[in-house]
PDB file of C-alpha atoms in Angstrom:
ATOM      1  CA  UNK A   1      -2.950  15.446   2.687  1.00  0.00           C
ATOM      2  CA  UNK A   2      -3.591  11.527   2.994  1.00  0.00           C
ATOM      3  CA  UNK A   3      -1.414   9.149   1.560  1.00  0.00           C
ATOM      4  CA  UNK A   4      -1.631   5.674   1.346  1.00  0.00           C
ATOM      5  CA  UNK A   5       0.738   2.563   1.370  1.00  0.00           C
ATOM      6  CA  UNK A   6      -1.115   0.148  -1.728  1.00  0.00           C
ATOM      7  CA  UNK A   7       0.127  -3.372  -2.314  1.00  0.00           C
ATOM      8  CA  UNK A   8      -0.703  -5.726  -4.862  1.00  0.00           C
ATOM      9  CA  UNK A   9      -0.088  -9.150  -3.503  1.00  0.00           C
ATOM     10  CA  UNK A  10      -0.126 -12.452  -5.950  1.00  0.00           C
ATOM     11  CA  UNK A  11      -1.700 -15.421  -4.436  1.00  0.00           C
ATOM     12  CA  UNK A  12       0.753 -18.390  -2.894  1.00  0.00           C
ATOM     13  CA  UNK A  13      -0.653 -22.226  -2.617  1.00  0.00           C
ATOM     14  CA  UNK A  14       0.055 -21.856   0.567  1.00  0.00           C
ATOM     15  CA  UNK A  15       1.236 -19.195   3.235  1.00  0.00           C
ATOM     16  CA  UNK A  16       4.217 -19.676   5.006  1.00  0.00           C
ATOM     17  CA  UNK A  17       4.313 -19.163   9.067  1.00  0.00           C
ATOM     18  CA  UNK A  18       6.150 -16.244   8.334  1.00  0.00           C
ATOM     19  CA  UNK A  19       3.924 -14.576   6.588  1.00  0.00           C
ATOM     20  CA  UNK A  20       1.353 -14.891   9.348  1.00  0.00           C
ATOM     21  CA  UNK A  21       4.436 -13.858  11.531  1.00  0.00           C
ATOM     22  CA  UNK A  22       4.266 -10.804   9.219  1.00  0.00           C
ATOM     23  CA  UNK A  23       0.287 -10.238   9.626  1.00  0.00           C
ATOM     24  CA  UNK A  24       0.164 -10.579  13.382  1.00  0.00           C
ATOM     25  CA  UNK A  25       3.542  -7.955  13.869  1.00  0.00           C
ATOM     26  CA  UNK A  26       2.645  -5.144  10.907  1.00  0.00           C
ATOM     27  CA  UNK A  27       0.073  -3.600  12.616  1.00  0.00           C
ATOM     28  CA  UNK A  28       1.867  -2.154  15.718  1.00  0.00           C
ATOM     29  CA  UNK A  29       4.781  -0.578  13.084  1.00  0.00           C
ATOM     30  CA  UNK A  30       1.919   1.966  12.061  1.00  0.00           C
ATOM     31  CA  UNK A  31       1.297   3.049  15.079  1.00  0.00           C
ATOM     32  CA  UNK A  32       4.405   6.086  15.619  1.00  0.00           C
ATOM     33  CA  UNK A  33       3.445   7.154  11.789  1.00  0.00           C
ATOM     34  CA  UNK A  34      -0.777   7.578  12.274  1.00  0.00           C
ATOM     35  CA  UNK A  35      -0.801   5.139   9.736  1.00  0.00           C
ATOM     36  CA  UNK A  36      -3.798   2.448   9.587  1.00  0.00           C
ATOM     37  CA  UNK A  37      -5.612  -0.517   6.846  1.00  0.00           C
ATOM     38  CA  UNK A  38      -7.959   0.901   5.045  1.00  0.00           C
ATOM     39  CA  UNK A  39      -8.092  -2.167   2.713  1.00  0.00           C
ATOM     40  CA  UNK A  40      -6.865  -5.767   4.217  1.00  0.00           C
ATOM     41  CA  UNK A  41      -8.213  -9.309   3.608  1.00  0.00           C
ATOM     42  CA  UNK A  42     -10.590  -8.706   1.305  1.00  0.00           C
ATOM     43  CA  UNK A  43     -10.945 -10.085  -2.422  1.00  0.00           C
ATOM     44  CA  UNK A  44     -11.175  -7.170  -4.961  1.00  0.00           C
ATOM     45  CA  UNK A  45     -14.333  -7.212  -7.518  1.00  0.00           C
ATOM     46  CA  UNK A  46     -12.236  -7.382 -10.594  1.00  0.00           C
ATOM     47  CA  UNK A  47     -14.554  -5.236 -13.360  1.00  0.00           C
ATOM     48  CA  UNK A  48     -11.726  -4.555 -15.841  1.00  0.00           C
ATOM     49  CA  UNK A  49      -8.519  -6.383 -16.935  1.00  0.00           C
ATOM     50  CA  UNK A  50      -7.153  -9.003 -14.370  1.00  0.00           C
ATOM     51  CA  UNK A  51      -5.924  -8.245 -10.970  1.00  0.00           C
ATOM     52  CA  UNK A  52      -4.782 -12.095  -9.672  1.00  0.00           C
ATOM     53  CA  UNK A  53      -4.345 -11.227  -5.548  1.00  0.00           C
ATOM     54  CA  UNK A  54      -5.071 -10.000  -2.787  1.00  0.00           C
ATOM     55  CA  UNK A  55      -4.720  -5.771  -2.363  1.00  0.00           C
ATOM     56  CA  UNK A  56      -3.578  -3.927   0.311  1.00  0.00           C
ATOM     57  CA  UNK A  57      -4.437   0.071   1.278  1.00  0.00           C
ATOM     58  CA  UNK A  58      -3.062   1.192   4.412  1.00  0.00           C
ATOM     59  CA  UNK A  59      -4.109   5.684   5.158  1.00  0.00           C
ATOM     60  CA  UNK A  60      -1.133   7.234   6.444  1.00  0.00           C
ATOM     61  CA  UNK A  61      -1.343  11.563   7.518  1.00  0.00           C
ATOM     62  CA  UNK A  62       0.778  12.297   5.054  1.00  0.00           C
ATOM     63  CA  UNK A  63       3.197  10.754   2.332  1.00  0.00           C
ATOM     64  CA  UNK A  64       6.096  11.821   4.671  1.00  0.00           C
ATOM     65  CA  UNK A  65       4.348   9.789   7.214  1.00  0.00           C
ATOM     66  CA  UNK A  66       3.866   6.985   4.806  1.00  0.00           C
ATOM     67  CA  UNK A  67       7.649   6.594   3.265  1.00  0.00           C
ATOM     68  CA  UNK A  68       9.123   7.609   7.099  1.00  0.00           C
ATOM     69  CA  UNK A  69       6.620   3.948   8.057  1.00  0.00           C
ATOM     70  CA  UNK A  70       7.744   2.064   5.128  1.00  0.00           C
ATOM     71  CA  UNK A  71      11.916   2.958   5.942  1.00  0.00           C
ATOM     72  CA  UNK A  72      11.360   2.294   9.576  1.00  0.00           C
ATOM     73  CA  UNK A  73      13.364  -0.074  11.514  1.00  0.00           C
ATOM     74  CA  UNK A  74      10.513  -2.022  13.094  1.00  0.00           C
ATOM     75  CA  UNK A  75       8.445  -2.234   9.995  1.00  0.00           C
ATOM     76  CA  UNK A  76      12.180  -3.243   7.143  1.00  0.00           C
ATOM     77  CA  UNK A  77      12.425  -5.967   9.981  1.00  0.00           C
ATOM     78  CA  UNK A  78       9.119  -7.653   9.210  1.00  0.00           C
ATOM     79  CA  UNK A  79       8.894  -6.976   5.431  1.00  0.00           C
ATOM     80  CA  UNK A  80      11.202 -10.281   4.664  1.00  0.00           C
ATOM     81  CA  UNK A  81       8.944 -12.422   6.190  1.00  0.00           C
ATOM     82  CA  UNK A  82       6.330 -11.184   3.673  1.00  0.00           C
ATOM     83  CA  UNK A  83       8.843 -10.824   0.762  1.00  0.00           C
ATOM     84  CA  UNK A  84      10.411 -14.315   0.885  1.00  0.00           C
ATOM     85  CA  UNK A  85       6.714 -15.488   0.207  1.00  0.00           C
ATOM     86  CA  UNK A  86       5.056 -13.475  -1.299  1.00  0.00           C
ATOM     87  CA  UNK A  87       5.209 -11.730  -4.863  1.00  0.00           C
ATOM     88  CA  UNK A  88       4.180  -8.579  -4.856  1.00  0.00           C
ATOM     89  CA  UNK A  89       4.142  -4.795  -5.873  1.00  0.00           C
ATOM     90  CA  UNK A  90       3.989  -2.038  -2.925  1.00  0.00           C
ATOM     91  CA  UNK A  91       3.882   2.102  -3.930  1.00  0.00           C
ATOM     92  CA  UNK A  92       3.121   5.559  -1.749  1.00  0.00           C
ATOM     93  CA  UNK A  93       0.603   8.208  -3.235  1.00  0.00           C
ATOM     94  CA  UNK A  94      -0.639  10.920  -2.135  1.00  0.00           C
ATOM     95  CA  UNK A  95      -3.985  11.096  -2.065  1.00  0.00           C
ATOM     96  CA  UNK A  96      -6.202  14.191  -3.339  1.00  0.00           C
ATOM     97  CA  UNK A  97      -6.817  17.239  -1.434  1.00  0.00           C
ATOM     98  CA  UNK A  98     -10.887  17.947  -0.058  1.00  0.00           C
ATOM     99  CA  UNK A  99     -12.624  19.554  -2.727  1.00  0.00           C
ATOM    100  CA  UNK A 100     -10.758  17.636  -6.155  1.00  0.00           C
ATOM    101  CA  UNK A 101     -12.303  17.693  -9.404  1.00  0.00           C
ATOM    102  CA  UNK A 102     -11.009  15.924 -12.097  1.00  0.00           C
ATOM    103  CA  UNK A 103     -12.849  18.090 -14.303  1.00  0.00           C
ATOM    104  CA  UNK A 104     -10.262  20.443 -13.660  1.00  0.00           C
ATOM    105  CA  UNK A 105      -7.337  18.421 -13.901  1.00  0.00           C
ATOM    106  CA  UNK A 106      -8.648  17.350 -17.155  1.00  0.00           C
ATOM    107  CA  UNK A 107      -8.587  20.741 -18.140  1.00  0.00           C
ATOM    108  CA  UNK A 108      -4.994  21.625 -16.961  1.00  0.00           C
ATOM    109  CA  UNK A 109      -4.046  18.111 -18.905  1.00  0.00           C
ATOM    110  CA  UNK A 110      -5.679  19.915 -22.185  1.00  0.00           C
ATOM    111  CA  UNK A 111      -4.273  23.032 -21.804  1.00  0.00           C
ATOM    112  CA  UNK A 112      -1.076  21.840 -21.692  1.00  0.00           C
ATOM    113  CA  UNK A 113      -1.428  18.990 -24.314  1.00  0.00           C
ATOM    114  CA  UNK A 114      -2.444  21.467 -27.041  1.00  0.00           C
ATOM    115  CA  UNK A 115       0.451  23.890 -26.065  1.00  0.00           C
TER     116      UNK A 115
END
């Protein structure tokens, strides 16, 4: 099943040559672990609450594949020059299998609410 590497990355006045250090090396520590952006660069369209930022998505095969990139060597190398600038929250999820209703899950969630 997919997973997927999400940050949440709070703006900085200014961007330190490390961070662009960081950009211009990340992408080649996917590479052994399938992993690839999904999401990068972009502004989100903030429709509820506030989300101050930039946001991150990178698809990874599998959340084993996700967590094994994130732990690597090449990619704990790089992550200071992002973390010494940058504020930020970073999580793995799984995402849902073909086929997913939330109709069901909602159901499930119900069931076992009312037991």
């Amino acid at each position: 099943m997919t997973a997927y590497a999400v940050a949440h990355l709070r703006p900085a006045a200014r961007l330190d040559d490390e961070v662009f250090e960081y950009m211009e090396r990340i992408q080649s520590t996917f590479a052994p672990y399938g992993g690839a952006f999904l999401v990068h660069g972009t502004t989100p369209e903030v429709l509820e609450g506030e989300w101050p930022g930039g946001l991150v998505v990178v698809g990874f095969p599998t959340l084993h594949d996700a967590r094994d990139w994130y732990e690597s060597k090449a990619y704990q190398e790089i992550a200071p020059l992002r973390t010494r600038h940058l504020a930020g929250d970073v999580i793995l999820v799984d995402g849902v299998a073909p086929g997913y209703d939330a109709s069901l899950t909602a159901a499930r969630m119900r069931e076992a609410q009312e037991a």
